């Protein structure tokens, strides 16, 4: 008993100070801005007289109006808290705090939004988009300027975060901002196979992504445990391979909804259909795709990775991936390729014969043979691809347009090798959201610098960014939001803000504010810093 007490008290850091562990900032932006000059002069925002104004000839009025509506609602919702407070005071007359204040510059009436590139309402975010913007809050009619609509969306997010509640009003300090992302690829990965996640949760996740300036949603659609994607050419894949053929599948209309919801927020959707491993669920309807495993020269009843020796395997993948490339408009496709278990291939005599017939001397070589077929197919379909790092490490021949997704170990040696070979890297090793520890465990995500590897400047330029990964073995729709948020916010800041923004202590008060902001906007983010309160 005594021992147990000692063990417990070692785990629990007892703080007895009155009040929250970390006091929230007011009107600070997450992820941190590249350049900002803020003064203590301020404007008051009154939602019912404030409006956004797009310049007439932008060319994508609907995209812009949708964004204006979203952000106006966010601002008005924050203002409604003020009304609740006021009602509680039952009409007590008080002087408004700003009326006698020299720092008060007036009421913010309009935010003018300028986009210099031509934009259309069906524009798709794509790799390498310019997301730069400038925002000047200096007059009752202030200005947000960007080259692209995507930059304007990032700027609107920033604008909404600058506004904070002070006593009974919404305040925005006079500010001059020039902002741009450090990395162009800022992703969140979500696994919807280990546990099915309903569409409304995916949409909430996209909201959270927009609030953190993420721009890639990596949708890990299928895995061993279930196949929830409802295919038009092979509907039996989800009929047999989903957890439930009706309630645990993504219909074409669901997929379209996710893609559109993401698009208008400037977020790309990259689907992943992992092969040749992680494919047991495909075998529920098409066991012939998978390798028969042997023990003592007899089939042992188990199925392994896809069977790379049969042409029919490639015909099947061909038909399915042709459909998928048509469904997902992004120019990239994640083809997986991780954790292929070679032992089943090794046990199967037909595979052994196939290898000697084709002069393939290793299982890496066999994997290469498989991936080469998939890659050739995607080349034909004009789609580019990401692969998990094993595909590169095992020596598969890949074009330089391939993005190699680094995830194992610390990852730095692999990033070095990938970029040395002239390939692009996307980094996830230190951002696995399924790795839990107690307390403010976003610290470990925050204190990870993706370019912390040995390489030339040229090599470092090939690191396009990274992804926070949410594998869902122990996560379903009831706990996914607090597990992702605010922990993925740490990744978001590493990927957007300057390299010098790396002080955990300095970030804590801003994240304290940001989590309250996320909560207010309906995101079930968990507390970031220990004891505290959102007011
Ligand atoms: C914003 O303005 C308020 C009110 O004048 C001031 O107290 C605060 O310090 C200002 N914030 C910054 C970061 O300058
Ligand atoms: C965005 O701004 C940064 C900093 O000024 C600049 O280095 C970068 O080239 C800009 N990006 C584009 C696409 O113009
Ligand atoms: C506010 O900033 C904009 C953009 O920098 C500038 O054109 C304008 O003159 C400024 N207005 C005032 C009142 O300072
Ligand atoms: C088989 O591969 C080896 C080593 O790569 C090579 O030297 C040999 O010429 C190949 N044989 C045939 C028949 O392709
Ligand atoms: C790919 O990158 C490597 C290393 O920088 C380079 O040697 C090679 O020529 C590139 N290949 C192509 C097809 O551009």
PDB file of C-alpha atoms and ligand atoms in Angstrom, residues 400 419-423 462, ligand 5:
ATOM      1  CA  UNK A 400      11.153  12.224 -58.343  1.00  0.00           C
ATOM      2  CA  UNK A 419      16.060  13.933 -49.908  1.00  0.00           C
ATOM      3  CA  UNK A 420      19.570  12.825 -50.839  1.00  0.00           C
ATOM      4  CA  UNK A 421      17.959  10.627 -53.472  1.00  0.00           C
ATOM      5  CA  UNK A 422      16.174  13.701 -54.843  1.00  0.00           C
ATOM      6  CA  UNK A 423      12.727  12.682 -53.587  1.00  0.00           C
ATOM      7  CA  UNK A 462      12.612  18.833 -50.578  1.00  0.00           C
TER       8      UNK A 462
HETATM    9  C1  LIG B   5      15.969  12.827 -59.366  1.00  0.00           C
HETATM   10  O1  LIG B   5      16.824  13.382 -58.390  1.00  0.00           O
HETATM   11  C2  LIG B   5      18.147  12.862 -58.412  1.00  0.00           C
HETATM   12  C3  LIG B   5      18.917  13.435 -57.227  1.00  0.00           C
HETATM   13  O2  LIG B   5      18.828  14.808 -57.167  1.00  0.00           O
HETATM   14  C4  LIG B   5      18.792  13.223 -59.746  1.00  0.00           C
HETATM   15  O3  LIG B   5      20.103  12.679 -59.790  1.00  0.00           O
HETATM   16  C5  LIG B   5      17.954  12.668 -60.863  1.00  0.00           C
HETATM   17  O4  LIG B   5      18.469  13.101 -62.105  1.00  0.00           O
HETATM   18  C6  LIG B   5      16.489  13.110 -60.757  1.00  0.00           C
HETATM   19  N1  LIG B   5      15.707  12.393 -61.745  1.00  0.00           N
HETATM   20  C7  LIG B   5      14.917  13.008 -62.607  1.00  0.00           C
HETATM   21  C8  LIG B   5      14.170  12.142 -63.542  1.00  0.00           C
HETATM   22  O5  LIG B   5      14.786  14.227 -62.621  1.00  0.00           O
END
